[in-house]
Short mmCIF file of C-alpha atoms in Angstrom, two decimals:
data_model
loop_
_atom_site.label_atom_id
_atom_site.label_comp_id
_atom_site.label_asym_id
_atom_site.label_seq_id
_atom_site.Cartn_x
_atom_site.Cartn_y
_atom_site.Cartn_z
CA UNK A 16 142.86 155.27 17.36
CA UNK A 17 141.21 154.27 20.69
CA UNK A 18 137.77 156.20 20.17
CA UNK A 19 135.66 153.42 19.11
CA UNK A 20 137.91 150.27 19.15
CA UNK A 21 136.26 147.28 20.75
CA UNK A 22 136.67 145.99 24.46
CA UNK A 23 139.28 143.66 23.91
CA UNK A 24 141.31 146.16 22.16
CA UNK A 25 141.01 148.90 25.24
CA UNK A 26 142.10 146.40 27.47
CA UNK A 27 145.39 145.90 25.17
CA UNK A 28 145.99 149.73 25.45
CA UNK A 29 145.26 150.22 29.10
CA UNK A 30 147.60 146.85 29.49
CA UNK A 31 150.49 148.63 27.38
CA UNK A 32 150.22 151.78 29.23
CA UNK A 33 151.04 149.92 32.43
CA UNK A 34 153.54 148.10 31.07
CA UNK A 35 155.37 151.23 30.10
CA UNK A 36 154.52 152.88 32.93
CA UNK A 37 156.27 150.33 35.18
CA UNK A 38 158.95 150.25 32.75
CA UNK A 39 160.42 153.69 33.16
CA UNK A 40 159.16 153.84 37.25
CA UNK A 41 161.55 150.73 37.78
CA UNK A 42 164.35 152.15 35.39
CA UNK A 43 167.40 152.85 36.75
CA UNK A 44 168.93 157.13 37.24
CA UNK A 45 171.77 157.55 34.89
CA UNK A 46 171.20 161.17 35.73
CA UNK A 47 171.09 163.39 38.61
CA UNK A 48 168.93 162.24 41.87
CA UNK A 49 167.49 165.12 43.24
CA UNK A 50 164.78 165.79 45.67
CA UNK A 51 161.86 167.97 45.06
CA UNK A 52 163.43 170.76 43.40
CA UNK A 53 163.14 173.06 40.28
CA UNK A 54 163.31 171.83 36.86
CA UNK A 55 165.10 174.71 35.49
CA UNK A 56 165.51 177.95 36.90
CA UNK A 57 163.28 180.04 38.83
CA UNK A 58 161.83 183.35 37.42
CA UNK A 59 164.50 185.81 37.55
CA UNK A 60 167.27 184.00 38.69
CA UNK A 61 170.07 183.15 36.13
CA UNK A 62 172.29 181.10 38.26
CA UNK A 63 172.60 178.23 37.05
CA UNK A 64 172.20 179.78 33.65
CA UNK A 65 168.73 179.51 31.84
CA UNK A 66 167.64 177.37 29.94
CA UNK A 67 168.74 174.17 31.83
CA UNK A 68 170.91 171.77 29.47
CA UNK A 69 169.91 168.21 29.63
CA UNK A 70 172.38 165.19 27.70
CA UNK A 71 170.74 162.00 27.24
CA UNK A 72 169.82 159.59 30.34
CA UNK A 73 167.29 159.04 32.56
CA UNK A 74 166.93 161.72 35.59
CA UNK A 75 165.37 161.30 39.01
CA UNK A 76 162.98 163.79 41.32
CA UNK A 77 162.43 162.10 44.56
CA UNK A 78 159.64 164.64 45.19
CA UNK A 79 157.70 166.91 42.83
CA UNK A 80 159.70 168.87 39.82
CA UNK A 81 158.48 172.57 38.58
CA UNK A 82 160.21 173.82 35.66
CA UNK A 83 160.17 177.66 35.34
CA UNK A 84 161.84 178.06 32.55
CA UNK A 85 162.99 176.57 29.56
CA UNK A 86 164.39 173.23 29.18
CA UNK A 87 166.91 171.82 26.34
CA UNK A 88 167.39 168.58 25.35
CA UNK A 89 170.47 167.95 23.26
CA UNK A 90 171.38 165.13 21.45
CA UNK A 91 171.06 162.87 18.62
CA UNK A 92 167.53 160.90 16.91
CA UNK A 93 168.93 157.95 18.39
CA UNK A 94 169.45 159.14 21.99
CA UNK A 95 166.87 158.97 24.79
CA UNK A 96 165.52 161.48 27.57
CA UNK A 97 163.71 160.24 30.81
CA UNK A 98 162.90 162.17 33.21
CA UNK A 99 161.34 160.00 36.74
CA UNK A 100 159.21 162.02 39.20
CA UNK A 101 157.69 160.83 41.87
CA UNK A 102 155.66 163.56 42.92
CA UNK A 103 153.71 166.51 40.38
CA UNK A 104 155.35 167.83 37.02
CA UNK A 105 154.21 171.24 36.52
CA UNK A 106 155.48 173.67 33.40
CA UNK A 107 154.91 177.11 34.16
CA UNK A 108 152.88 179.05 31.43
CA UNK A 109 154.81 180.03 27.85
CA UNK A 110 157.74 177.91 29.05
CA UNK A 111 159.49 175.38 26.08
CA UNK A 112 160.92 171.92 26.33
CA UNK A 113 162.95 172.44 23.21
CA UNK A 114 165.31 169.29 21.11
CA UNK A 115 168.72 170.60 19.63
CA UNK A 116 171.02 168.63 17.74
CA UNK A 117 174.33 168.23 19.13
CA UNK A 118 175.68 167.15 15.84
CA UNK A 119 173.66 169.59 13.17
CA UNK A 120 174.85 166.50 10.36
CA UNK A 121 172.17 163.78 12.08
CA UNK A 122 170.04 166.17 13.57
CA UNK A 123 168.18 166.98 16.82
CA UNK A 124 166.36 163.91 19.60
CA UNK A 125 163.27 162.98 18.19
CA UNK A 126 159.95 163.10 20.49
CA UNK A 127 159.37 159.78 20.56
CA UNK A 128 163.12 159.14 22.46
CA UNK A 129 161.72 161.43 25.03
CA UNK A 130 159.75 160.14 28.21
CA UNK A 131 158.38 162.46 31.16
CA UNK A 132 156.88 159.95 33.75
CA UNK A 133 155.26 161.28 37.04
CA UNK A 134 153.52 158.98 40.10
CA UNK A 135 151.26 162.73 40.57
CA UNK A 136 149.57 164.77 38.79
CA UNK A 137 150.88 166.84 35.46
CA UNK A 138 150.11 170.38 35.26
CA UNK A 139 151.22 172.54 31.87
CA UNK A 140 150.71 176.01 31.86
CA UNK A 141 149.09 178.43 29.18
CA UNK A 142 151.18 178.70 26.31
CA UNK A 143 153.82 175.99 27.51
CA UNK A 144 155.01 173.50 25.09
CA UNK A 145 156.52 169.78 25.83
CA UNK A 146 157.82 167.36 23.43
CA UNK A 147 157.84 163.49 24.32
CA UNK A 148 155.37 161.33 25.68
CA UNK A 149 153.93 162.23 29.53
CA UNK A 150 153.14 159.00 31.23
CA UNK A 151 150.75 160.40 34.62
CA UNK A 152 149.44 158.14 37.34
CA UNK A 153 147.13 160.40 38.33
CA UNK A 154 146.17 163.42 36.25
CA UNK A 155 146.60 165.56 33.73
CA UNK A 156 145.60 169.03 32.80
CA UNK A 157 146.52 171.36 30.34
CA UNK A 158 146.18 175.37 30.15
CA UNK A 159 144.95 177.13 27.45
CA UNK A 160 147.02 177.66 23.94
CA UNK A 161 149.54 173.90 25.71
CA UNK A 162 151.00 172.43 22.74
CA UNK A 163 152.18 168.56 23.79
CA UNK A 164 154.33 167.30 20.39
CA UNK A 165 153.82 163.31 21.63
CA UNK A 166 151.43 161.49 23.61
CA UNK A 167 150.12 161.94 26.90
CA UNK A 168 148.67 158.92 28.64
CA UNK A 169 147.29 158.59 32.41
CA UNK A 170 145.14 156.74 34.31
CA UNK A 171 142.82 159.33 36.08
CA UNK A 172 141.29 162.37 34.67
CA UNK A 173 142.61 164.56 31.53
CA UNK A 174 141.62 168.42 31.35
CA UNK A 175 142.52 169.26 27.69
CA UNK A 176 141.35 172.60 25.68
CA UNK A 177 140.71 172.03 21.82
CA UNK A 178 143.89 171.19 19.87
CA UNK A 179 145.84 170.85 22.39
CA UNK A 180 147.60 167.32 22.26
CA UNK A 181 148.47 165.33 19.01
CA UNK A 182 146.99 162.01 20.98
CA UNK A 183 145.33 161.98 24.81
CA UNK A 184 144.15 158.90 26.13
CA UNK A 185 142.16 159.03 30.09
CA UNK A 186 142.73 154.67 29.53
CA UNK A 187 140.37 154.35 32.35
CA UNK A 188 137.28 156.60 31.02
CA UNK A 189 137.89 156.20 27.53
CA UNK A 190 135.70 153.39 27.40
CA UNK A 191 132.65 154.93 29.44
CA UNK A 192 132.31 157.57 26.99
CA UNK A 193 133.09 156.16 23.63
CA UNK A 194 129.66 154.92 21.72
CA UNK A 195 129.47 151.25 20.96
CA UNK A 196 129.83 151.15 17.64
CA UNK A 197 126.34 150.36 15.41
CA UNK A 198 125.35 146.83 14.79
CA UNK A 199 126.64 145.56 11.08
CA UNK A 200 124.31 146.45 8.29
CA UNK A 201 122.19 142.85 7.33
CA UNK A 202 123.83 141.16 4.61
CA UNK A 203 121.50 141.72 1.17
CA UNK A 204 120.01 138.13 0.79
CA UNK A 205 121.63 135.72 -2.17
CA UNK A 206 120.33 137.35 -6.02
CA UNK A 207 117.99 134.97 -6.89
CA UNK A 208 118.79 132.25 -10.32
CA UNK A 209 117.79 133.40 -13.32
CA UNK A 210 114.26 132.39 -14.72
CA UNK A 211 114.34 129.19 -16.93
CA UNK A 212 113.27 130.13 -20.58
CA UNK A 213 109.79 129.57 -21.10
CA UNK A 214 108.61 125.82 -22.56
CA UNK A 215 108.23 125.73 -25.89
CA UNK A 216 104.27 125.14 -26.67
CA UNK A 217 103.04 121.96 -27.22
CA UNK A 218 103.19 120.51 -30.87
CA UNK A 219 99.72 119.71 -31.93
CA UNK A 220 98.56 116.29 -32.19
CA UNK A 221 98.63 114.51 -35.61
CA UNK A 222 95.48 114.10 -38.10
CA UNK A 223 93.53 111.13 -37.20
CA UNK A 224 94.78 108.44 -40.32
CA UNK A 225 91.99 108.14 -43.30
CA UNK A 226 90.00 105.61 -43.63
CA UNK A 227 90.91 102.87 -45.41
CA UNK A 228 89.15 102.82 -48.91
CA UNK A 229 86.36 100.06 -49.64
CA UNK A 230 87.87 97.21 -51.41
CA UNK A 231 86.97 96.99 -54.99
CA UNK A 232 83.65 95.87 -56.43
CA UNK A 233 84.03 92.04 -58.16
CA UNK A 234 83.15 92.72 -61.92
CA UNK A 235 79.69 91.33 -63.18
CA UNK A 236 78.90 87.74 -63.71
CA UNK A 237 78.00 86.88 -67.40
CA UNK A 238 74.58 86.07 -67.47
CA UNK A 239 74.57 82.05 -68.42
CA UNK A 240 74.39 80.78 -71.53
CA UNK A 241 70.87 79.67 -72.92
#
């Protein structure tokens, strides 16, 4: 996670994002170019038919995009969705970006595959749900009950209710508002040796030596003869 990571490491994320983010802005339409135009169809029109149908590729909006309705992705895990817009991204309120598989033996696109990238602003309305990641260079903001399955990343200011997003990172405030992180704890100092055992007690000094014994008496003289 981001909350709490060092400098340096902030500075690797907000580098990524922009890597990315130029990535898919200088990627070239596969798609349809359109100019600013709906994203689906408008509330209650059914021509074109609702939901729109999108195949994998990467789709243009030379202006801003509004999707009033649903929107289908179909495909396979392997294939990718990108959707360019140069101007806002809004999703009106309870409408789905949904993933169906095209081949029901590998299954449906996977979230990750699936890139909405917008020079504006993103606006998703209550109840709406998008799968992918949402790459904003501006802003974006969330209404109540939004589900985003993905990432959204941006480089202005996020307005998110509780449990909205699986990951949101604002790569430009994150850092003002995330805590340093406490200094380390001291290291405990080194146990100290064990005690030597204690000396053994002096052995006390020997008896002075006895003293010699006299030498013996010489025996008697005889008294002389008369």
């Amino acid at each position: 996670t981001v909350n709490g990571a060092p400098d340096s490491e902030l500075n690797i994320a907000i580098a990524d994002f922009r890597t990315a983010y130029n990535a898919v802005k200088t990627r070239t339409a596969t798609g349809a170019v359109t100019a600013s135009s709906l994203m689906g169809c408008p509330e209650p029109q059914t021509v074109p038919p609702c939901p729109i149908v999108y195949t994998p590729g990467t789709y243009e909006w030379q202006g801003f995009a509004d999707s009033y309705s649903d929107v289908v992705l179909v495909g396979g895990p392997d294939d990718v969705f990108v959707f360019k817009i140069k101007g806002y991204f809004t999703i009106a309120a309870l409408k789905e970006v949904r993933l169906v598989a095209a081949d029901a033996s590998v299954g449906p696109p996977v979230e990750s595959n699936v890139v909405w990238h917008a020079e504006n602003y993103v606006t998703m309305g209550a109840g709406a749900v998008i799968r992918g990641t949402i790459l904003s260079g501006a802003a974006i903001s969330f209404g109540a009950g939004a589900k985003v399955y993905g990432r959204a990343l941006c480089e202005g200011f996020v307005v998110v209710p509780a449990g909205v997003v699986d990951e949101v990172y604002n790569l430009k405030e994150i850092a003002a508002r995330t805590p340093s992180p406490p200094p380390p704890s001291p290291r405990p100092p080194p146990p100290l040796p064990p005690a030597p055992p204690p000396s053994p007690p002096p052995s006390p000094a020997p008896p002075p030596p006895s003293p010699a014994p006299p030498p013996p008496r010489p025996p008697p003289r005889p008294p002389p003869s008369p």
